[in-house]
PDB file of C-alpha atoms in Angstrom:
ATOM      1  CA  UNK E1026     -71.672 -71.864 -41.349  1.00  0.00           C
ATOM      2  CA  UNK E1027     -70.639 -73.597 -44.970  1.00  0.00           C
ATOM      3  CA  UNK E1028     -74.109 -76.126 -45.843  1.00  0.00           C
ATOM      4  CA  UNK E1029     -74.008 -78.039 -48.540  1.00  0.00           C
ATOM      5  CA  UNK E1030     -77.169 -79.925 -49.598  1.00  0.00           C
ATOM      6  CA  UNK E1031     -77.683 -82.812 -51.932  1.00  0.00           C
ATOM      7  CA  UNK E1032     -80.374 -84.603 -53.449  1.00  0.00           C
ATOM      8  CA  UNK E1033     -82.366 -86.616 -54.399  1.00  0.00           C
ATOM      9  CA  UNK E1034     -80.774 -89.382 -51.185  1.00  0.00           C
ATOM     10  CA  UNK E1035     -81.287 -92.171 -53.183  1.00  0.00           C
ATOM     11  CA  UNK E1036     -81.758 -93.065 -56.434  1.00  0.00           C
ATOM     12  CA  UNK E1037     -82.527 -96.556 -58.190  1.00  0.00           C
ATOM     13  CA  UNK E1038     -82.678 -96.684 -61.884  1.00  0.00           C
ATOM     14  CA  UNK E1039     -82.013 -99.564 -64.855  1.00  0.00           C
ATOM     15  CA  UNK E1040     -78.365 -99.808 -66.869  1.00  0.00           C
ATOM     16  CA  UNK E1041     -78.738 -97.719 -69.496  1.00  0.00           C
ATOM     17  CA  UNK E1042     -80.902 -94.612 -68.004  1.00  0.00           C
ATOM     18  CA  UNK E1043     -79.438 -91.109 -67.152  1.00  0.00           C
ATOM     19  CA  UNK E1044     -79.367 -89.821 -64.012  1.00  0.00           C
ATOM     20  CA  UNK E1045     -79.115 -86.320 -62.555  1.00  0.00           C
ATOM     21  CA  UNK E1046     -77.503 -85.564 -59.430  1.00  0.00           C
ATOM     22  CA  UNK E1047     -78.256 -82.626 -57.487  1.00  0.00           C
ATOM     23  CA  UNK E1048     -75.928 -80.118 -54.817  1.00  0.00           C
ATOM     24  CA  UNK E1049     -76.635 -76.995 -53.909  1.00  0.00           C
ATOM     25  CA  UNK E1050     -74.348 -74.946 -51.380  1.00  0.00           C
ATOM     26  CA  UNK E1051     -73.843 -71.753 -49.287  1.00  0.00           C
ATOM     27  CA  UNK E1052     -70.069 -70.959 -48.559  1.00  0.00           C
ATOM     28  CA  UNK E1053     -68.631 -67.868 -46.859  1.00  0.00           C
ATOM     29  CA  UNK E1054     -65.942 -67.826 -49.336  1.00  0.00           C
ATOM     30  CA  UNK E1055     -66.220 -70.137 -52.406  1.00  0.00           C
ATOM     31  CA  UNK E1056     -63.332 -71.308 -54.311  1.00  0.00           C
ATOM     32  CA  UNK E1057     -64.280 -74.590 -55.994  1.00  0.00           C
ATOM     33  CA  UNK E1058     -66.949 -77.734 -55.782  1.00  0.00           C
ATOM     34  CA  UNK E1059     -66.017 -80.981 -55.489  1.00  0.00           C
ATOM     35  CA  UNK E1060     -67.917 -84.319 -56.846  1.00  0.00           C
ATOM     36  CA  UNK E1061     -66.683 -88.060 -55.774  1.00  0.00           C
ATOM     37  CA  UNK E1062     -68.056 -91.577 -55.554  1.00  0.00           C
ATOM     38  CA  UNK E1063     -67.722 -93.351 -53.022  1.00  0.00           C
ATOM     39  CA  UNK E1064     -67.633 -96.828 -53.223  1.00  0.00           C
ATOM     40  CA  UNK E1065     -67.456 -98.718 -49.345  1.00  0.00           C
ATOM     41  CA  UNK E1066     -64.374 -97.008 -48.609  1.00  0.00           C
ATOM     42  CA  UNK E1067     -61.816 -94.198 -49.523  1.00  0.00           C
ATOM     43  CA  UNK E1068     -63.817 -91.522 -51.428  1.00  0.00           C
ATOM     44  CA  UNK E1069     -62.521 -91.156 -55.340  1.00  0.00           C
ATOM     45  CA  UNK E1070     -62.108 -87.552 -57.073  1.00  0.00           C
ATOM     46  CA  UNK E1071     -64.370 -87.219 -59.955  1.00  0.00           C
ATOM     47  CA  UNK E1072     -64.260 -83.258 -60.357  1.00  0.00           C
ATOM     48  CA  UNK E1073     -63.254 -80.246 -59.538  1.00  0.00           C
ATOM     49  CA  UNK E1074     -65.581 -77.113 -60.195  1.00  0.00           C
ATOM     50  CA  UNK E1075     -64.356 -72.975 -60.352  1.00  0.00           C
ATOM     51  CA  UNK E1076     -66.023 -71.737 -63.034  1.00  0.00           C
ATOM     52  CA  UNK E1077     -69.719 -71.239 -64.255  1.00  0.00           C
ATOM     53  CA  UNK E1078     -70.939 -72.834 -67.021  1.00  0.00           C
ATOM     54  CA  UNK E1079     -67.979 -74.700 -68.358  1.00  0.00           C
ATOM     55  CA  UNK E1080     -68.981 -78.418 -68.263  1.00  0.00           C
ATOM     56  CA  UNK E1081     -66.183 -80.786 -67.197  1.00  0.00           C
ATOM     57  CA  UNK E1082     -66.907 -84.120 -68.637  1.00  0.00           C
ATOM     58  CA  UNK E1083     -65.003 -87.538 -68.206  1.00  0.00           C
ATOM     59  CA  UNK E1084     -66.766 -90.579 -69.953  1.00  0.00           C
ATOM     60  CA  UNK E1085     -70.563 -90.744 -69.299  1.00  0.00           C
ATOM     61  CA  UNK E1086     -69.938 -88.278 -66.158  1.00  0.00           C
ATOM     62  CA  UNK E1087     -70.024 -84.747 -66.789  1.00  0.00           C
ATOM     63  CA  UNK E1088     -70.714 -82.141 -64.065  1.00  0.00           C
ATOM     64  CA  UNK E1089     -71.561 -78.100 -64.094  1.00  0.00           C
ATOM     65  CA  UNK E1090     -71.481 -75.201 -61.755  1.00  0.00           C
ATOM     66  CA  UNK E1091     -73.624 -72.285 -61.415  1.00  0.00           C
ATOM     67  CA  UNK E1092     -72.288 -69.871 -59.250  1.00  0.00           C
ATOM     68  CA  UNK E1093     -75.149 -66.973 -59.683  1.00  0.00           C
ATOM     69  CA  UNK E1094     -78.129 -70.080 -58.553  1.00  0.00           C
ATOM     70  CA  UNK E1095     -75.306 -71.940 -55.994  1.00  0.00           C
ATOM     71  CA  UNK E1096     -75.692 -75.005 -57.549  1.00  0.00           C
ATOM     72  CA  UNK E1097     -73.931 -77.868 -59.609  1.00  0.00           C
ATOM     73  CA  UNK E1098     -75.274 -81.133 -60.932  1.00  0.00           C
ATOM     74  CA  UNK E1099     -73.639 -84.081 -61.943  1.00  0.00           C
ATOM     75  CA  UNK E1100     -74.774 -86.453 -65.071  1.00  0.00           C
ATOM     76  CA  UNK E1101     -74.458 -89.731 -65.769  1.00  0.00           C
ATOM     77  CA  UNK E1102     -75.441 -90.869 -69.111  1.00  0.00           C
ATOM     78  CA  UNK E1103     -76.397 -94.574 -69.943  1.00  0.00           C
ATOM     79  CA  UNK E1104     -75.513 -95.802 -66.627  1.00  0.00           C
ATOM     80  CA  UNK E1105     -74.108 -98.930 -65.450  1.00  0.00           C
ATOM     81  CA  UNK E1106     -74.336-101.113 -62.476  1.00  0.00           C
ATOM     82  CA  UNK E1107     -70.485-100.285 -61.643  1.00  0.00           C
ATOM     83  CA  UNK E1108     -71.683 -96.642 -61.253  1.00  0.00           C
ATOM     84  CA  UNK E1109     -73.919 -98.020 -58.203  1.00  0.00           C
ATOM     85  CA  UNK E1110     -71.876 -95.610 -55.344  1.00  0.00           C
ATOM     86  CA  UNK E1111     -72.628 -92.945 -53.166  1.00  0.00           C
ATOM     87  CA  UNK E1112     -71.578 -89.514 -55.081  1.00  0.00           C
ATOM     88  CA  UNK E1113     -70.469 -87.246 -52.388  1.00  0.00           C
ATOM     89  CA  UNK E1114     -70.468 -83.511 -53.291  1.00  0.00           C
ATOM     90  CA  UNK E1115     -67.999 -81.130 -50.890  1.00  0.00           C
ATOM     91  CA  UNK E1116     -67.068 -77.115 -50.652  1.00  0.00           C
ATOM     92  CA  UNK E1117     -63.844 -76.318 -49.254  1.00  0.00           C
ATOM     93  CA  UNK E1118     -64.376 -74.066 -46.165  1.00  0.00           C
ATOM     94  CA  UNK E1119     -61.718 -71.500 -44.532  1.00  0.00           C
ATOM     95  CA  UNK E1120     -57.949 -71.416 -45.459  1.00  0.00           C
ATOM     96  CA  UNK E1121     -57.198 -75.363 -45.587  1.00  0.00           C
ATOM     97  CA  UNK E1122     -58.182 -77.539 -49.064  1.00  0.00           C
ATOM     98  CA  UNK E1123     -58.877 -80.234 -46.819  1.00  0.00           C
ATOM     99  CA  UNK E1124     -61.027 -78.689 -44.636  1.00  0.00           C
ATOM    100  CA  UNK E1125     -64.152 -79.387 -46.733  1.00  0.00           C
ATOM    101  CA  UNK E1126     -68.245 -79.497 -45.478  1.00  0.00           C
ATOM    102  CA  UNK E1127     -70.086 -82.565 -47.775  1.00  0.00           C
ATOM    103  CA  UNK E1128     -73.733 -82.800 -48.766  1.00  0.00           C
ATOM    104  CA  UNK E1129     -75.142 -85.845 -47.195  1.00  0.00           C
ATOM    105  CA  UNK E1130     -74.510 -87.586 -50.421  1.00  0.00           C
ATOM    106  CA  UNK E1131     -76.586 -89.582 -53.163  1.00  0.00           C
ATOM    107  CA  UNK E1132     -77.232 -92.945 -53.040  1.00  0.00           C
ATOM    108  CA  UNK E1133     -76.852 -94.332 -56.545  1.00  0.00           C
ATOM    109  CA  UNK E1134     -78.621 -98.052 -57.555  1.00  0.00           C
ATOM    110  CA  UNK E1135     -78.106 -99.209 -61.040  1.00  0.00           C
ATOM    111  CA  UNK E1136     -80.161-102.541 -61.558  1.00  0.00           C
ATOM    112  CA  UNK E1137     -79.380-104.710 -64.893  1.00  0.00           C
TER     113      UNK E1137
ATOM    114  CA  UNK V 900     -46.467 -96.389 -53.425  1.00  0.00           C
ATOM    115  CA  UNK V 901     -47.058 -93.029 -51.550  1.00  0.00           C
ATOM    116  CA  UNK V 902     -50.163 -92.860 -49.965  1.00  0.00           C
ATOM    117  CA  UNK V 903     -52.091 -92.908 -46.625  1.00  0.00           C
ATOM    118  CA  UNK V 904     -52.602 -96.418 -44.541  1.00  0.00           C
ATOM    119  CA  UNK V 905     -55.186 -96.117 -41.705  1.00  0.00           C
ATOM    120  CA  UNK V 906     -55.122 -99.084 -39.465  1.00  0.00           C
ATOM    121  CA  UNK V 907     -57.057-100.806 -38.441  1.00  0.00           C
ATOM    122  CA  UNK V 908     -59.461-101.643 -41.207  1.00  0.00           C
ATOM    123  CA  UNK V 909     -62.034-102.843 -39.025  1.00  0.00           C
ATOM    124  CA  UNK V 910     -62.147-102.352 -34.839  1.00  0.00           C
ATOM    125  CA  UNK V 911     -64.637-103.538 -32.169  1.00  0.00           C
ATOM    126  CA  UNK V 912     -64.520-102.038 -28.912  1.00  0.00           C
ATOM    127  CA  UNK V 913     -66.549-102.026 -25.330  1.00  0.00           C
ATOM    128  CA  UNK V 914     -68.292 -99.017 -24.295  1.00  0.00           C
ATOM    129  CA  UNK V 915     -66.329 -97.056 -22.008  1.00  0.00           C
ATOM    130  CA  UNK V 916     -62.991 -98.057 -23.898  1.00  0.00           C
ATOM    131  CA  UNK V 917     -60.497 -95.792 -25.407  1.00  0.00           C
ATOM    132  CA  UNK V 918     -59.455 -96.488 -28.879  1.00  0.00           C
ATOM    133  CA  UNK V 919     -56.843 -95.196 -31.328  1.00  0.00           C
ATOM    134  CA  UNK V 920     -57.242 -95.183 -34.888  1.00  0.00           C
ATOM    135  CA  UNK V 921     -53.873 -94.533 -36.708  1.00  0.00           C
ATOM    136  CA  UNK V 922     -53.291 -92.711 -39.688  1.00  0.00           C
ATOM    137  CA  UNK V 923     -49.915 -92.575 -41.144  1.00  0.00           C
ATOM    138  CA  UNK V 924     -49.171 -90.919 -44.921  1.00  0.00           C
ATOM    139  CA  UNK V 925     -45.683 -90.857 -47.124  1.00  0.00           C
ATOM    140  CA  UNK V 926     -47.152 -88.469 -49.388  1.00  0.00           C
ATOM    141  CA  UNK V 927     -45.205 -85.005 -47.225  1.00  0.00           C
ATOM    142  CA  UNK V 928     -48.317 -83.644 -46.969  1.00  0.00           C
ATOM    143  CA  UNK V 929     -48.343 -80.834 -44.457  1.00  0.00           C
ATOM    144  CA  UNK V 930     -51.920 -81.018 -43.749  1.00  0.00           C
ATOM    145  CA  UNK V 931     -53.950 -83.963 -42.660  1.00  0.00           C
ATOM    146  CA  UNK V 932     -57.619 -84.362 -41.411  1.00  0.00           C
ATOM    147  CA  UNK V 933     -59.880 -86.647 -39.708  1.00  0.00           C
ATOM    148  CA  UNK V 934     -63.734 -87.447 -41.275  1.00  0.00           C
ATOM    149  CA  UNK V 935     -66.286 -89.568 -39.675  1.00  0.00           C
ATOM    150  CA  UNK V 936     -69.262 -91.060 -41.742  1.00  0.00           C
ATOM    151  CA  UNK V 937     -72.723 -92.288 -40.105  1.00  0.00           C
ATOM    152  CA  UNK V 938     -75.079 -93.772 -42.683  1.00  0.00           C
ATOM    153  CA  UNK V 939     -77.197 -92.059 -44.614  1.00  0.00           C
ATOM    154  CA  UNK V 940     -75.219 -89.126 -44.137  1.00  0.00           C
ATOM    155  CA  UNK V 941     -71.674 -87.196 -45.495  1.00  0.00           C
ATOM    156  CA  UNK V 942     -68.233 -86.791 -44.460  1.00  0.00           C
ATOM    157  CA  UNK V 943     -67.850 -84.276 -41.193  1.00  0.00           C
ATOM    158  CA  UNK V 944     -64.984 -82.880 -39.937  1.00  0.00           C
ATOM    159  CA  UNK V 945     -63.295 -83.739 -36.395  1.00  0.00           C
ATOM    160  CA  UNK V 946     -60.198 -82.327 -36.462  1.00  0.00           C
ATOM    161  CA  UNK V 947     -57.388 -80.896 -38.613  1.00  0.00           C
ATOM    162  CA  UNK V 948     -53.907 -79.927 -38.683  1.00  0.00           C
ATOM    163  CA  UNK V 949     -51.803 -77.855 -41.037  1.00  0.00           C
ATOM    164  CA  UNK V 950     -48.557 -78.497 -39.312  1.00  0.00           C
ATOM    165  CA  UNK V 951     -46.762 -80.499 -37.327  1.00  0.00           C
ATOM    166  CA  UNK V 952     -47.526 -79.920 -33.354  1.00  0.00           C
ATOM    167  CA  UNK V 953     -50.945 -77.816 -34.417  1.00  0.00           C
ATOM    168  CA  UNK V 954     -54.629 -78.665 -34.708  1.00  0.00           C
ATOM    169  CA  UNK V 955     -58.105 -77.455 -35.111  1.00  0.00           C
ATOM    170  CA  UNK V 956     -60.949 -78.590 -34.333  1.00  0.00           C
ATOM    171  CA  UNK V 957     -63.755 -79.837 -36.765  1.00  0.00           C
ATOM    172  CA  UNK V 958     -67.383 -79.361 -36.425  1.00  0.00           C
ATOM    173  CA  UNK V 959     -67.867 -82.146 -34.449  1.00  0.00           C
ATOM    174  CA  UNK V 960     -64.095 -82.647 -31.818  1.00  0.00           C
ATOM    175  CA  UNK V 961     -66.561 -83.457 -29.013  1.00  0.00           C
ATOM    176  CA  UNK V 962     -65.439 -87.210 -27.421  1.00  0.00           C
ATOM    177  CA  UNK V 963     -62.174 -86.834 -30.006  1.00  0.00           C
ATOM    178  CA  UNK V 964     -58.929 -86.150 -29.595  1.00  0.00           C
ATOM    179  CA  UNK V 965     -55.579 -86.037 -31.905  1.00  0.00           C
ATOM    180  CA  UNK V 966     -51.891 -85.145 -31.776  1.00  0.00           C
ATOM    181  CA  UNK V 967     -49.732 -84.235 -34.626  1.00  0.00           C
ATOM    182  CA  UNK V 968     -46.236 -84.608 -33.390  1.00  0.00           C
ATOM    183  CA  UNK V 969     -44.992 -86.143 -36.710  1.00  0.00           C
ATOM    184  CA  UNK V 970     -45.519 -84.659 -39.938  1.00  0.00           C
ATOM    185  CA  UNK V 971     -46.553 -88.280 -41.530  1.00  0.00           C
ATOM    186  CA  UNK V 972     -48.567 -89.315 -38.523  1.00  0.00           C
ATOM    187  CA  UNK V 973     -51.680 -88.093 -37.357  1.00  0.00           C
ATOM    188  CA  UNK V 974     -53.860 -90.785 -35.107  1.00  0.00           C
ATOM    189  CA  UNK V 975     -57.278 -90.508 -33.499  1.00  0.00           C
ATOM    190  CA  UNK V 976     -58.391 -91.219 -29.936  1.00  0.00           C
ATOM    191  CA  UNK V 977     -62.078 -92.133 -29.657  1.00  0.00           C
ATOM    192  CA  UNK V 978     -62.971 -91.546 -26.152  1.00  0.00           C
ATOM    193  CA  UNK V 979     -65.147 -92.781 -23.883  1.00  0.00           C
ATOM    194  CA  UNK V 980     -67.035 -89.044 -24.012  1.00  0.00           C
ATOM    195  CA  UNK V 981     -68.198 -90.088 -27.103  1.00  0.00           C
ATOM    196  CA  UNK V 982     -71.298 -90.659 -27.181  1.00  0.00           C
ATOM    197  CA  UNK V 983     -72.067 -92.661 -30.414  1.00  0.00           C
ATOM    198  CA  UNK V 984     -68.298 -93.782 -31.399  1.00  0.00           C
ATOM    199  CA  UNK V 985     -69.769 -96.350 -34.148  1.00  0.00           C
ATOM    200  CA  UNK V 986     -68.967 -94.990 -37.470  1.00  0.00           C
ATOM    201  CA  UNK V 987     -66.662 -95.406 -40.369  1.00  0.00           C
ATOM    202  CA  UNK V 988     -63.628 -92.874 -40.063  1.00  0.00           C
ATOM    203  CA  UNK V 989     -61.507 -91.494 -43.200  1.00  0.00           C
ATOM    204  CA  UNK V 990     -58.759 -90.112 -42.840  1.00  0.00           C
ATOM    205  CA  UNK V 991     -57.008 -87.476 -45.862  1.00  0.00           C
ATOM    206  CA  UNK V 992     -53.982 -85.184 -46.236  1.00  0.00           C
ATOM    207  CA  UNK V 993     -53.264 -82.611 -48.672  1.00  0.00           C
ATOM    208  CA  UNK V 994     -49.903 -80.626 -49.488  1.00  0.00           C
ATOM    209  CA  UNK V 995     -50.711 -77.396 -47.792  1.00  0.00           C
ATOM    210  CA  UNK V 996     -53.456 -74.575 -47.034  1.00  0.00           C
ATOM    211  CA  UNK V 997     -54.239 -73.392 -50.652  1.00  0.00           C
ATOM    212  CA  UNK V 998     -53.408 -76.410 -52.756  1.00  0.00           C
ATOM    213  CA  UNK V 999     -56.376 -77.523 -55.274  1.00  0.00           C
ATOM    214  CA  UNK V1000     -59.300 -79.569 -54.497  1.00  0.00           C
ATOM    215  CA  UNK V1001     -57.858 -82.540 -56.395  1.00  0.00           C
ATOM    216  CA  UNK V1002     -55.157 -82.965 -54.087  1.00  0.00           C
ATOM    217  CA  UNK V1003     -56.504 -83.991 -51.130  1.00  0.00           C
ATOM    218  CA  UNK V1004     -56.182 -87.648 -50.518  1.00  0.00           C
ATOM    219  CA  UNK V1005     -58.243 -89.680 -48.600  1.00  0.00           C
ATOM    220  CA  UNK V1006     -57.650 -93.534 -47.072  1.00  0.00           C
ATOM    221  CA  UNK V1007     -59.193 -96.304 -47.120  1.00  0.00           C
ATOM    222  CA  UNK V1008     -60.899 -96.043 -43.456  1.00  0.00           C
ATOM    223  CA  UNK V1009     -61.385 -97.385 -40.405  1.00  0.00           C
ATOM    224  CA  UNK V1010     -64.789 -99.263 -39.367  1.00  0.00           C
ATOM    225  CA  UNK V1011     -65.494 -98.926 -35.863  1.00  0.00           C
ATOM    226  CA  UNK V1012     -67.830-100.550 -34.016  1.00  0.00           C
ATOM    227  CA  UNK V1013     -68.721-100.310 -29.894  1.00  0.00           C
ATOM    228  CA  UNK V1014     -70.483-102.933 -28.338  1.00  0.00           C
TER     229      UNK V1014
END
């Protein structure tokens, strides 16, 4: 069975700190990690993950993969109280894209 | 726009009630896929379907069922089996088996509570 495991839960921090988000997985057949925040409703994509070692980066985000350790983490640099969002983390699992097993997510609080 | 509409936003219902949540997309996604979402937790799967008049269960169809008999529709019956129906469900599509991850599409949910 595909696990996916995130952490820390919960995180509360002041604008302008970084933050590291953890997610480590175990997938019968691994073809990419996925990162989103969630924000009360519809999940949004942040990235998408194949490769080791090649950081994607958009902004202050910026997320890596290591595929030898199972593991990516996710980076937010001088944060900001609109980051304040759950950040999901997700493995596709068997033949469908959609079919994907999520980490329990992070809970993300950025004070002013 | 294309996208997915789930209706309704927000649903209260007595225990022992059936209720359908509806998920409709205009996107002509083949696949489409019901989530649920308890606090404090992630997304997990109740059912799926990669074509019309086909579906799968999740890791957690227990008290659920589906039907897929449009390609743009796929709604979810919360039955009275289920033990612990209140949750926020999501639902998503995505183009086919073997797209990317950035294609899958989620909507904007459906909160459900049982009282």
């Amino acid at each position: 069975e595909d696990k996916v495991v995130q952490s820390p839960l919960s995180l509360v921090v002041h604008e302008g700190d970084t933050v590291t988000l953890n997610c480590s997985y175990e997938v019968t057949n691994f073809r990419s990690l996925l990162w989103y925040k969630q924000e009360k409703k519809a999940p949004t994509f942040l990235f998408m993950l194949t490769s080791s070692g090649i950081e994607k980066k958009s902004g202050r985000l910026s997320s890596i993969l290591d595929k030898k350790e199972l593991f990516s983490i996710l980076n937010i640099t001088a944060t900001q109280t609109g980051d304040s969002a759950v950040y999901l983390c997700a493995v596709p699992s068997g033949t469908s894209y959609g079919k994907l097993t999520f980490g329990q997510g992070t809970i993300l609080t950025v004070h002013p | 726009d294309g996208g997915i509409t789930q209706s309704p936003k927000y649903l209260f219902r007595k225990e022992g009630q059936n209720v359908t949540l509806s998920c409709e997309q205009n996107l002509n996604h083949d696949a489409m896929y019901w989530y649920r979402q308890d606090p404090g937790q992630g997304l997990r799967l109740i059912y799926y379907s990669q074509i019309v008049n086909d579906f799968q269960k999740g890791d957690i169809a227990e008290g659920y069922s589906v039907s897929r008999e449009k390609k743009e529709s796929f709604p979810l019956t919360v039955t009275s089996a289920q033990k612990n129906p209140t949750a926020f469900y999501l639902c998503a599509s995505s183009p086919r088996a073997g797209g990317t991850g950035n294609t899958i599409y989620f909507g904007e949910g459906s909160w459900l509570t049982v009282v």
